[in-house]
Amino acid sequence: KAGVTQTPRYLIKTRGQQVTLSCSPISGHRSVSWYQQTPGQGLQFLFEYFSETQRNKGNFPGRFSGRQFSNSRSEMNVSTLELGDSALYLCASSLSGDDEKLFFGSGTQLSVL
Amino acid sequence: GENVEQHPSTLSVQEGDSAVIKCTYSDSASNYFPWYKQELGKRPQLIIDIRSNVGEKKDQRIAVTLNKTAKHFSLHITETQPEDSAVYFCAGSRGYNKLIFGAGTRLAVHP
């Protein structure tokens, strides 16, 4: 069974640009959540989707948004990039909305110059 | 607000010794407490978890204990091996897969 797949693996952008990251969950998993990992702030929750509905959102500005498609694949978008957005963005999938056993992807390393 | 504090931030042990990492959570509605291991350059992987209706859970050399009254939970690794070297994260959740993570503990096991 294939694991959680995130693309691209690395991204370099400049301030003010926009970026879209993609996540394909484990087959059969319906919940996808996104986390930002930085050396200073650790792992921080961005948002979670279940059956195309955002059920929970972390304390990030509105520049961070996401969506989930009918096949459970998810995308997150960051608009008007800032230097502080440089981070590893991790996607995690879970079988249902309640079992909470998260399986993480390898992440997308975003660098904002 | 929701917060999980984790100690120590670094831990160095000799191979074969035990390692203990402790976490404290603030949200009394939290009912699920997983532990993740992240090796350098790799993804976080779930190693053990516990729910609030259980006080202790064990899986081979790894155990987790939960004290709901004190809002403490701990990870215990016995007979440590060099391959246990990694960053360990505790987390708490009240539902909907929203995990609040601790800051992490860098464990080094020396042969």
JSON list of C-alpha atoms in Angstrom, two decimals:
[
{"chain": "A", "resi": 1, "resn": "LYS", "atom": "CA", "xyz": [0.00, 0.00, 0.00]},
{"chain": "A", "resi": 2, "resn": "ALA", "atom": "CA", "xyz": [1.49, 3.34, -1.04]},
{"chain": "A", "resi": 3, "resn": "GLY", "atom": "CA", "xyz": [2.10, 5.88, 1.70]},
{"chain": "A", "resi": 4, "resn": "VAL", "atom": "CA", "xyz": [1.20, 9.55, 1.79]},
{"chain": "A", "resi": 5, "resn": "THR", "atom": "CA", "xyz": [2.67, 11.31, -1.22]},
{"chain": "A", "resi": 6, "resn": "GLN", "atom": "CA", "xyz": [3.52, 14.99, -1.27]},
{"chain": "A", "resi": 7, "resn": "THR", "atom": "CA", "xyz": [4.61, 17.00, -4.27]},
{"chain": "A", "resi": 8, "resn": "PRO", "atom": "CA", "xyz": [6.79, 18.79, -4.95]},
{"chain": "A", "resi": 9, "resn": "ARG", "atom": "CA", "xyz": [9.56, 17.76, -2.57]},
{"chain": "A", "resi": 10, "resn": "TYR", "atom": "CA", "xyz": [11.31, 21.13, -2.72]},
{"chain": "A", "resi": 11, "resn": "LEU", "atom": "CA", "xyz": [10.18, 24.59, -3.72]},
{"chain": "A", "resi": 12, "resn": "ILE", "atom": "CA", "xyz": [11.96, 27.91, -3.94]},
{"chain": "A", "resi": 13, "resn": "LYS", "atom": "CA", "xyz": [9.86, 31.04, -4.21]},
{"chain": "A", "resi": 14, "resn": "THR", "atom": "CA", "xyz": [10.30, 34.75, -3.71]},
{"chain": "A", "resi": 15, "resn": "ARG", "atom": "CA", "xyz": [8.40, 37.06, -1.40]},
{"chain": "A", "resi": 16, "resn": "GLY", "atom": "CA", "xyz": [4.97, 38.01, -2.67]},
{"chain": "A", "resi": 17, "resn": "GLN", "atom": "CA", "xyz": [4.53, 34.93, -4.82]},
{"chain": "A", "resi": 18, "resn": "GLN", "atom": "CA", "xyz": [1.91, 32.24, -4.33]},
{"chain": "A", "resi": 19, "resn": "VAL", "atom": "CA", "xyz": [2.46, 28.51, -3.95]},
{"chain": "A", "resi": 20, "resn": "THR", "atom": "CA", "xyz": [0.32, 25.36, -4.12]},
{"chain": "A", "resi": 21, "resn": "LEU", "atom": "CA", "xyz": [1.33, 22.12, -2.45]},
{"chain": "A", "resi": 22, "resn": "SER", "atom": "CA", "xyz": [-0.25, 18.76, -3.15]},
{"chain": "A", "resi": 23, "resn": "CYS", "atom": "CA", "xyz": [-0.95, 15.74, -0.99]},
{"chain": "A", "resi": 24, "resn": "SER", "atom": "CA", "xyz": [-2.26, 12.29, -1.93]},
{"chain": "A", "resi": 25, "resn": "PRO", "atom": "CA", "xyz": [-3.37, 10.31, 1.13]},
{"chain": "A", "resi": 26, "resn": "ILE", "atom": "CA", "xyz": [-3.09, 6.58, 1.66]},
{"chain": "A", "resi": 27, "resn": "SER", "atom": "CA", "xyz": [-5.75, 4.81, -0.36]},
{"chain": "A", "resi": 28, "resn": "GLY", "atom": "CA", "xyz": [-8.98, 4.64, 1.63]},
{"chain": "A", "resi": 29, "resn": "HIS", "atom": "CA", "xyz": [-8.02, 7.40, 4.02]},
{"chain": "A", "resi": 30, "resn": "ARG", "atom": "CA", "xyz": [-10.57, 10.19, 4.12]},
{"chain": "A", "resi": 31, "resn": "SER", "atom": "CA", "xyz": [-8.99, 12.67, 6.52]},
{"chain": "A", "resi": 32, "resn": "VAL", "atom": "CA", "xyz": [-6.10, 14.90, 5.48]},
{"chain": "A", "resi": 33, "resn": "SER", "atom": "CA", "xyz": [-4.42, 17.37, 7.78]},
{"chain": "A", "resi": 34, "resn": "TRP", "atom": "CA", "xyz": [-1.57, 19.80, 7.21]},
{"chain": "A", "resi": 35, "resn": "TYR", "atom": "CA", "xyz": [1.24, 20.83, 9.56]},
{"chain": "A", "resi": 36, "resn": "GLN", "atom": "CA", "xyz": [4.03, 23.37, 9.34]},
{"chain": "A", "resi": 37, "resn": "GLN", "atom": "CA", "xyz": [7.38, 22.35, 10.80]},
{"chain": "A", "resi": 38, "resn": "THR", "atom": "CA", "xyz": [10.09, 24.90, 11.59]},
{"chain": "A", "resi": 39, "resn": "PRO", "atom": "CA", "xyz": [13.13, 24.70, 13.89]},
{"chain": "A", "resi": 40, "resn": "GLY", "atom": "CA", "xyz": [11.79, 27.56, 15.99]},
{"chain": "A", "resi": 41, "resn": "GLN", "atom": "CA", "xyz": [8.07, 26.77, 16.23]},
{"chain": "A", "resi": 42, "resn": "GLY", "atom": "CA", "xyz": [8.10, 23.00, 15.91]},
{"chain": "A", "resi": 43, "resn": "LEU", "atom": "CA", "xyz": [5.08, 21.23, 14.44]},
{"chain": "A", "resi": 44, "resn": "GLN", "atom": "CA", "xyz": [2.03, 23.45, 14.13]},
{"chain": "A", "resi": 45, "resn": "PHE", "atom": "CA", "xyz": [-1.43, 22.46, 12.94]},
{"chain": "A", "resi": 46, "resn": "LEU", "atom": "CA", "xyz": [-2.72, 24.29, 9.87]},
{"chain": "A", "resi": 47, "resn": "PHE", "atom": "CA", "xyz": [-6.05, 22.64, 9.01]},
{"chain": "A", "resi": 48, "resn": "GLU", "atom": "CA", "xyz": [-7.84, 19.34, 8.58]},
{"chain": "A", "resi": 49, "resn": "TYR", "atom": "CA", "xyz": [-10.24, 18.13, 5.91]},
{"chain": "A", "resi": 50, "resn": "PHE", "atom": "CA", "xyz": [-12.64, 15.22, 5.99]},
{"chain": "A", "resi": 51, "resn": "SER", "atom": "CA", "xyz": [-14.90, 14.38, 3.05]},
{"chain": "A", "resi": 52, "resn": "GLU", "atom": "CA", "xyz": [-14.08, 17.69, 1.36]},
{"chain": "A", "resi": 53, "resn": "THR", "atom": "CA", "xyz": [-15.04, 19.74, 4.42]},
{"chain": "A", "resi": 54, "resn": "GLN", "atom": "CA", "xyz": [-12.65, 21.74, 6.55]},
{"chain": "A", "resi": 55, "resn": "ARG", "atom": "CA", "xyz": [-13.40, 20.70, 10.09]},
{"chain": "A", "resi": 56, "resn": "ASN", "atom": "CA", "xyz": [-10.64, 22.43, 11.98]},
{"chain": "A", "resi": 57, "resn": "LYS", "atom": "CA", "xyz": [-8.25, 25.30, 11.44]},
{"chain": "A", "resi": 58, "resn": "GLY", "atom": "CA", "xyz": [-5.13, 26.37, 13.31]},
{"chain": "A", "resi": 59, "resn": "ASN", "atom": "CA", "xyz": [-3.93, 29.86, 14.14]},
{"chain": "A", "resi": 60, "resn": "PHE", "atom": "CA", "xyz": [-2.52, 30.83, 10.78]},
{"chain": "A", "resi": 61, "resn": "PRO", "atom": "CA", "xyz": [-3.41, 33.93, 8.71]},
{"chain": "A", "resi": 62, "resn": "GLY", "atom": "CA", "xyz": [-5.92, 33.77, 5.90]},
{"chain": "A", "resi": 63, "resn": "ARG", "atom": "CA", "xyz": [-3.06, 33.60, 3.37]},
{"chain": "A", "resi": 64, "resn": "PHE", "atom": "CA", "xyz": [-2.98, 29.89, 4.19]},
{"chain": "A", "resi": 65, "resn": "SER", "atom": "CA", "xyz": [-5.84, 27.97, 2.65]},
{"chain": "A", "resi": 66, "resn": "GLY", "atom": "CA", "xyz": [-6.60, 24.47, 1.54]},
{"chain": "A", "resi": 67, "resn": "ARG", "atom": "CA", "xyz": [-9.09, 22.20, -0.08]},
{"chain": "A", "resi": 68, "resn": "GLN", "atom": "CA", "xyz": [-9.87, 18.54, -0.47]},
{"chain": "A", "resi": 69, "resn": "PHE", "atom": "CA", "xyz": [-11.17, 16.82, -3.55]},
{"chain": "A", "resi": 70, "resn": "SER", "atom": "CA", "xyz": [-13.69, 14.00, -3.86]},
{"chain": "A", "resi": 71, "resn": "ASN", "atom": "CA", "xyz": [-10.86, 11.45, -4.18]},
{"chain": "A", "resi": 72, "resn": "SER", "atom": "CA", "xyz": [-9.47, 12.72, -0.81]},
{"chain": "A", "resi": 73, "resn": "ARG", "atom": "CA", "xyz": [-6.44, 14.34, -2.40]},
{"chain": "A", "resi": 74, "resn": "SER", "atom": "CA", "xyz": [-5.71, 17.71, -0.86]},
{"chain": "A", "resi": 75, "resn": "GLU", "atom": "CA", "xyz": [-3.97, 20.91, -1.78]},
{"chain": "A", "resi": 76, "resn": "MET", "atom": "CA", "xyz": [-2.82, 23.79, 0.33]},
{"chain": "A", "resi": 77, "resn": "ASN", "atom": "CA", "xyz": [-2.15, 27.25, -0.97]},
{"chain": "A", "resi": 78, "resn": "VAL", "atom": "CA", "xyz": [-0.12, 30.08, 0.49]},
{"chain": "A", "resi": 79, "resn": "SER", "atom": "CA", "xyz": [-0.56, 33.50, -1.08]},
{"chain": "A", "resi": 80, "resn": "THR", "atom": "CA", "xyz": [1.65, 36.58, -0.78]},
{"chain": "A", "resi": 81, "resn": "LEU", "atom": "CA", "xyz": [4.58, 34.59, 0.56]},
{"chain": "A", "resi": 82, "resn": "GLU", "atom": "CA", "xyz": [6.68, 35.99, 3.38]},
{"chain": "A", "resi": 83, "resn": "LEU", "atom": "CA", "xyz": [10.20, 35.03, 4.47]},
{"chain": "A", "resi": 84, "resn": "GLY", "atom": "CA", "xyz": [8.72, 33.50, 7.63]},
{"chain": "A", "resi": 85, "resn": "ASP", "atom": "CA", "xyz": [6.73, 31.01, 5.57]},
{"chain": "A", "resi": 86, "resn": "SER", "atom": "CA", "xyz": [9.92, 29.08, 4.87]},
{"chain": "A", "resi": 87, "resn": "ALA", "atom": "CA", "xyz": [9.29, 25.69, 6.43]},
{"chain": "A", "resi": 88, "resn": "LEU", "atom": "CA", "xyz": [8.68, 22.01, 5.90]},
{"chain": "A", "resi": 89, "resn": "TYR", "atom": "CA", "xyz": [4.98, 21.49, 5.17]},
{"chain": "A", "resi": 90, "resn": "LEU", "atom": "CA", "xyz": [3.78, 18.07, 6.18]},
{"chain": "A", "resi": 91, "resn": "CYS", "atom": "CA", "xyz": [0.58, 16.42, 5.14]},
{"chain": "A", "resi": 92, "resn": "ALA", "atom": "CA", "xyz": [-0.88, 13.56, 7.16]},
{"chain": "A", "resi": 93, "resn": "SER", "atom": "CA", "xyz": [-3.74, 11.21, 6.39]},
{"chain": "A", "resi": 94, "resn": "SER", "atom": "CA", "xyz": [-5.97, 9.20, 8.65]},
{"chain": "A", "resi": 95, "resn": "LEU", "atom": "CA", "xyz": [-8.45, 6.42, 7.94]},
{"chain": "A", "resi": 96, "resn": "SER", "atom": "CA", "xyz": [-11.42, 8.20, 9.42]},
{"chain": "A", "resi": 97, "resn": "GLY", "atom": "CA", "xyz": [-12.15, 11.44, 11.14]},
{"chain": "A", "resi": 98, "resn": "ASP", "atom": "CA", "xyz": [-11.85, 9.99, 14.61]},
{"chain": "A", "resi": 99, "resn": "ASP", "atom": "CA", "xyz": [-9.10, 7.40, 14.85]},
{"chain": "A", "resi": 100, "resn": "GLU", "atom": "CA", "xyz": [-6.45, 10.10, 14.83]},
{"chain": "A", "resi": 101, "resn": "LYS", "atom": "CA", "xyz": [-3.58, 7.77, 13.90]},
{"chain": "A", "resi": 102, "resn": "LEU", "atom": "CA", "xyz": [-1.83, 10.05, 11.48]},
{"chain": "A", "resi": 103, "resn": "PHE", "atom": "CA", "xyz": [0.45, 8.86, 8.71]},
{"chain": "A", "resi": 104, "resn": "PHE", "atom": "CA", "xyz": [2.73, 11.63, 7.52]},
{"chain": "A", "resi": 105, "resn": "GLY", "atom": "CA", "xyz": [4.14, 12.30, 4.09]},
{"chain": "A", "resi": 106, "resn": "SER", "atom": "CA", "xyz": [7.78, 13.26, 3.54]},
{"chain": "A", "resi": 107, "resn": "GLY", "atom": "CA", "xyz": [6.81, 16.91, 3.27]},
{"chain": "A", "resi": 108, "resn": "THR", "atom": "CA", "xyz": [7.45, 19.81, 0.94]},
{"chain": "A", "resi": 109, "resn": "GLN", "atom": "CA", "xyz": [10.41, 21.98, 1.88]},
{"chain": "A", "resi": 110, "resn": "LEU", "atom": "CA", "xyz": [9.49, 25.55, 0.98]},
{"chain": "A", "resi": 111, "resn": "SER", "atom": "CA", "xyz": [12.15, 28.24, 0.87]},
{"chain": "A", "resi": 112, "resn": "VAL", "atom": "CA", "xyz": [11.07, 31.86, 0.45]},
{"chain": "A", "resi": 113, "resn": "LEU", "atom": "CA", "xyz": [13.80, 34.23, -0.69]},
{"chain": "B", "resi": 1, "resn": "GLY", "atom": "CA", "xyz": [-5.18, 28.03, 25.01]},
{"chain": "B", "resi": 2, "resn": "GLU", "atom": "CA", "xyz": [-4.07, 24.60, 23.96]},
{"chain": "B", "resi": 3, "resn": "ASN", "atom": "CA", "xyz": [-0.47, 23.90, 24.85]},
{"chain": "B", "resi": 4, "resn": "VAL", "atom": "CA", "xyz": [1.78, 20.87, 25.30]},
{"chain": "B", "resi": 5, "resn": "GLU", "atom": "CA", "xyz": [5.08, 21.26, 27.11]},
{"chain": "B", "resi": 6, "resn": "GLN", "atom": "CA", "xyz": [7.79, 18.64, 26.63]},
{"chain": "B", "resi": 7, "resn": "HIS", "atom": "CA", "xyz": [10.95, 17.95, 28.66]},
{"chain": "B", "resi": 8, "resn": "PRO", "atom": "CA", "xyz": [13.82, 17.54, 28.32]},
{"chain": "B", "resi": 9, "resn": "SER", "atom": "CA", "xyz": [14.70, 19.17, 25.01]},
{"chain": "B", "resi": 10, "resn": "THR", "atom": "CA", "xyz": [17.79, 16.97, 24.69]},
{"chain": "B", "resi": 11, "resn": "LEU", "atom": "CA", "xyz": [18.59, 13.62, 26.28]},
{"chain": "B", "resi": 12, "resn": "SER", "atom": "CA", "xyz": [21.80, 11.65, 26.03]},
{"chain": "B", "resi": 13, "resn": "VAL", "atom": "CA", "xyz": [22.01, 8.06, 27.29]},
{"chain": "B", "resi": 14, "resn": "GLN", "atom": "CA", "xyz": [24.30, 5.07, 27.00]},
{"chain": "B", "resi": 15, "resn": "GLU", "atom": "CA", "xyz": [23.16, 2.08, 25.00]},
{"chain": "B", "resi": 16, "resn": "GLY", "atom": "CA", "xyz": [21.14, -0.22, 27.23]},
{"chain": "B", "resi": 17, "resn": "ASP", "atom": "CA", "xyz": [20.00, 2.53, 29.58]},
{"chain": "B", "resi": 18, "resn": "SER", "atom": "CA", "xyz": [16.40, 3.71, 29.88]},
{"chain": "B", "resi": 19, "resn": "ALA", "atom": "CA", "xyz": [15.11, 7.03, 28.57]},
{"chain": "B", "resi": 20, "resn": "VAL", "atom": "CA", "xyz": [12.12, 8.97, 29.87]},
{"chain": "B", "resi": 21, "resn": "ILE", "atom": "CA", "xyz": [10.46, 11.94, 28.18]},
{"chain": "B", "resi": 22, "resn": "LYS", "atom": "CA", "xyz": [7.70, 13.88, 29.92]},
{"chain": "B", "resi": 23, "resn": "CYS", "atom": "CA", "xyz": [4.87, 16.03, 28.62]},
{"chain": "B", "resi": 24, "resn": "THR", "atom": "CA", "xyz": [2.23, 18.22, 30.22]},
{"chain": "B", "resi": 25, "resn": "TYR", "atom": "CA", "xyz": [-0.94, 19.37, 28.48]},
{"chain": "B", "resi": 26, "resn": "SER", "atom": "CA", "xyz": [-3.22, 22.28, 29.27]},
{"chain": "B", "resi": 27, "resn": "ASP", "atom": "CA", "xyz": [-6.48, 21.36, 27.53]},
{"chain": "B", "resi": 28, "resn": "SER", "atom": "CA", "xyz": [-8.49, 19.18, 29.91]},
{"chain": "B", "resi": 29, "resn": "ALA", "atom": "CA", "xyz": [-10.68, 18.09, 26.97]},
{"chain": "B", "resi": 30, "resn": "SER", "atom": "CA", "xyz": [-7.72, 16.33, 25.32]},
{"chain": "B", "resi": 31, "resn": "ASN", "atom": "CA", "xyz": [-8.40, 12.62, 25.09]},
{"chain": "B", "resi": 32, "resn": "TYR", "atom": "CA", "xyz": [-5.77, 11.23, 22.74]},
{"chain": "B", "resi": 33, "resn": "PHE", "atom": "CA", "xyz": [-1.99, 11.32, 23.26]},
{"chain": "B", "resi": 34, "resn": "PRO", "atom": "CA", "xyz": [0.32, 9.98, 20.54]},
{"chain": "B", "resi": 35, "resn": "TRP", "atom": "CA", "xyz": [4.10, 9.91, 20.37]},
{"chain": "B", "resi": 36, "resn": "TYR", "atom": "CA", "xyz": [5.97, 10.38, 17.10]},
{"chain": "B", "resi": 37, "resn": "LYS", "atom": "CA", "xyz": [9.57, 9.61, 16.25]},
{"chain": "B", "resi": 38, "resn": "GLN", "atom": "CA", "xyz": [11.33, 11.65, 13.58]},
{"chain": "B", "resi": 39, "resn": "GLU", "atom": "CA", "xyz": [14.73, 10.59, 12.34]},
{"chain": "B", "resi": 40, "resn": "LEU", "atom": "CA", "xyz": [16.92, 13.15, 10.61]},
{"chain": "B", "resi": 41, "resn": "GLY", "atom": "CA", "xyz": [15.47, 14.07, 7.24]},
{"chain": "B", "resi": 42, "resn": "LYS", "atom": "CA", "xyz": [12.57, 11.66, 7.60]},
{"chain": "B", "resi": 43, "resn": "ARG", "atom": "CA", "xyz": [8.86, 11.97, 8.23]},
{"chain": "B", "resi": 44, "resn": "PRO", "atom": "CA", "xyz": [7.37, 11.72, 11.74]},
{"chain": "B", "resi": 45, "resn": "GLN", "atom": "CA", "xyz": [6.18, 8.19, 12.50]},
{"chain": "B", "resi": 46, "resn": "LEU", "atom": "CA", "xyz": [3.72, 7.12, 15.16]},
{"chain": "B", "resi": 47, "resn": "ILE", "atom": "CA", "xyz": [5.39, 4.82, 17.69]},
{"chain": "B", "resi": 48, "resn": "ILE", "atom": "CA", "xyz": [2.75, 4.53, 20.40]},
{"chain": "B", "resi": 49, "resn": "ASP", "atom": "CA", "xyz": [-0.43, 6.25, 21.51]},
{"chain": "B", "resi": 50, "resn": "ILE", "atom": "CA", "xyz": [-2.78, 6.25, 24.47]},
{"chain": "B", "resi": 51, "resn": "ARG", "atom": "CA", "xyz": [-6.34, 7.35, 25.05]},
{"chain": "B", "resi": 52, "resn": "SER", "atom": "CA", "xyz": [-7.63, 9.08, 28.15]},
{"chain": "B", "resi": 53, "resn": "ASN", "atom": "CA", "xyz": [-9.51, 6.02, 29.41]},
{"chain": "B", "resi": 54, "resn": "VAL", "atom": "CA", "xyz": [-6.25, 4.08, 29.77]},
{"chain": "B", "resi": 55, "resn": "GLY", "atom": "CA", "xyz": [-3.47, 4.71, 32.29]},
{"chain": "B", "resi": 56, "resn": "GLU", "atom": "CA", "xyz": [-0.64, 2.77, 30.68]},
{"chain": "B", "resi": 57, "resn": "LYS", "atom": "CA", "xyz": [0.21, 1.07, 27.41]},
{"chain": "B", "resi": 58, "resn": "LYS", "atom": "CA", "xyz": [3.23, -0.99, 26.45]},
{"chain": "B", "resi": 59, "resn": "ASP", "atom": "CA", "xyz": [4.70, -2.16, 23.17]},
{"chain": "B", "resi": 60, "resn": "GLN", "atom": "CA", "xyz": [7.91, -4.16, 23.54]},
{"chain": "B", "resi": 61, "resn": "ARG", "atom": "CA", "xyz": [10.58, -1.69, 24.75]},
{"chain": "B", "resi": 62, "resn": "ILE", "atom": "CA", "xyz": [8.28, 1.32, 24.64]},
{"chain": "B", "resi": 63, "resn": "ALA", "atom": "CA", "xyz": [5.65, 2.32, 27.18]},
{"chain": "B", "resi": 64, "resn": "VAL", "atom": "CA", "xyz": [3.49, 5.34, 27.75]},
{"chain": "B", "resi": 65, "resn": "THR", "atom": "CA", "xyz": [1.81, 6.40, 30.99]},
{"chain": "B", "resi": 66, "resn": "LEU", "atom": "CA", "xyz": [-0.96, 8.94, 31.45]},
{"chain": "B", "resi": 67, "resn": "ASN", "atom": "CA", "xyz": [-1.99, 10.82, 34.59]},
{"chain": "B", "resi": 68, "resn": "LYS", "atom": "CA", "xyz": [-5.20, 12.65, 33.71]},
{"chain": "B", "resi": 69, "resn": "THR", "atom": "CA", "xyz": [-5.49, 14.37, 37.07]},
{"chain": "B", "resi": 70, "resn": "ALA", "atom": "CA", "xyz": [-2.07, 15.96, 36.76]},
{"chain": "B", "resi": 71, "resn": "LYS", "atom": "CA", "xyz": [-2.34, 16.29, 32.95]},
{"chain": "B", "resi": 72, "resn": "HIS", "atom": "CA", "xyz": [0.96, 14.51, 32.52]},
{"chain": "B", "resi": 73, "resn": "PHE", "atom": "CA", "xyz": [2.00, 11.76, 30.14]},
{"chain": "B", "resi": 74, "resn": "SER", "atom": "CA", "xyz": [5.38, 10.15, 29.65]},
{"chain": "B", "resi": 75, "resn": "LEU", "atom": "CA", "xyz": [7.27, 7.98, 27.20]},
{"chain": "B", "resi": 76, "resn": "HIS", "atom": "CA", "xyz": [9.57, 5.29, 28.56]},
{"chain": "B", "resi": 77, "resn": "ILE", "atom": "CA", "xyz": [12.10, 3.51, 26.36]},
{"chain": "B", "resi": 78, "resn": "THR", "atom": "CA", "xyz": [13.98, 0.62, 27.95]},
{"chain": "B", "resi": 79, "resn": "GLU", "atom": "CA", "xyz": [17.19, -1.06, 26.76]},
{"chain": "B", "resi": 80, "resn": "THR", "atom": "CA", "xyz": [17.92, 1.80, 24.38]},
{"chain": "B", "resi": 81, "resn": "GLN", "atom": "CA", "xyz": [19.74, 1.11, 21.12]},
{"chain": "B", "resi": 82, "resn": "PRO", "atom": "CA", "xyz": [21.62, 3.46, 18.76]},
{"chain": "B", "resi": 83, "resn": "GLU", "atom": "CA", "xyz": [18.72, 3.23, 16.29]},
{"chain": "B", "resi": 84, "resn": "ASP", "atom": "CA", "xyz": [16.49, 4.85, 18.92]},
{"chain": "B", "resi": 85, "resn": "SER", "atom": "CA", "xyz": [18.40, 8.10, 18.31]},
{"chain": "B", "resi": 86, "resn": "ALA", "atom": "CA", "xyz": [15.92, 10.60, 16.88]},
{"chain": "B", "resi": 87, "resn": "VAL", "atom": "CA", "xyz": [13.66, 13.49, 17.82]},
{"chain": "B", "resi": 88, "resn": "TYR", "atom": "CA", "xyz": [10.58, 12.41, 19.74]},
{"chain": "B", "resi": 89, "resn": "PHE", "atom": "CA", "xyz": [7.39, 14.48, 19.78]},
{"chain": "B", "resi": 90, "resn": "CYS", "atom": "CA", "xyz": [4.49, 14.12, 22.15]},
{"chain": "B", "resi": 91, "resn": "ALA", "atom": "CA", "xyz": [1.07, 15.48, 21.22]},
{"chain": "B", "resi": 92, "resn": "GLY", "atom": "CA", "xyz": [-2.42, 15.93, 22.60]},
{"chain": "B", "resi": 93, "resn": "SER", "atom": "CA", "xyz": [-5.73, 16.05, 20.78]},
{"chain": "B", "resi": 94, "resn": "ARG", "atom": "CA", "xyz": [-9.38, 16.65, 21.65]},
{"chain": "B", "resi": 95, "resn": "GLY", "atom": "CA", "xyz": [-10.59, 15.38, 18.28]},
{"chain": "B", "resi": 96, "resn": "TYR", "atom": "CA", "xyz": [-10.79, 15.93, 14.53]},
{"chain": "B", "resi": 97, "resn": "ASN", "atom": "CA", "xyz": [-7.14, 14.98, 14.09]},
{"chain": "B", "resi": 98, "resn": "LYS", "atom": "CA", "xyz": [-5.92, 18.34, 15.40]},
{"chain": "B", "resi": 99, "resn": "LEU", "atom": "CA", "xyz": [-2.74, 17.42, 17.22]},
{"chain": "B", "resi": 100, "resn": "ILE", "atom": "CA", "xyz": [-1.00, 19.94, 19.47]},
{"chain": "B", "resi": 101, "resn": "PHE", "atom": "CA", "xyz": [2.64, 18.95, 19.52]},
{"chain": "B", "resi": 102, "resn": "GLY", "atom": "CA", "xyz": [5.30, 19.42, 22.13]},
{"chain": "B", "resi": 103, "resn": "ALA", "atom": "CA", "xyz": [8.57, 21.06, 21.09]},
{"chain": "B", "resi": 104, "resn": "GLY", "atom": "CA", "xyz": [10.38, 17.73, 20.75]},
{"chain": "B", "resi": 105, "resn": "THR", "atom": "CA", "xyz": [13.17, 15.86, 22.54]},
{"chain": "B", "resi": 106, "resn": "ARG", "atom": "CA", "xyz": [16.40, 15.03, 20.76]},
{"chain": "B", "resi": 107, "resn": "LEU", "atom": "CA", "xyz": [17.49, 11.63, 22.04]},
{"chain": "B", "resi": 108, "resn": "ALA", "atom": "CA", "xyz": [21.05, 10.47, 21.47]},
{"chain": "B", "resi": 109, "resn": "VAL", "atom": "CA", "xyz": [21.97, 6.89, 22.33]},
{"chain": "B", "resi": 110, "resn": "HIS", "atom": "CA", "xyz": [25.72, 6.35, 22.53]},
{"chain": "B", "resi": 111, "resn": "PRO", "atom": "CA", "xyz": [27.20, 2.87, 21.91]}
]
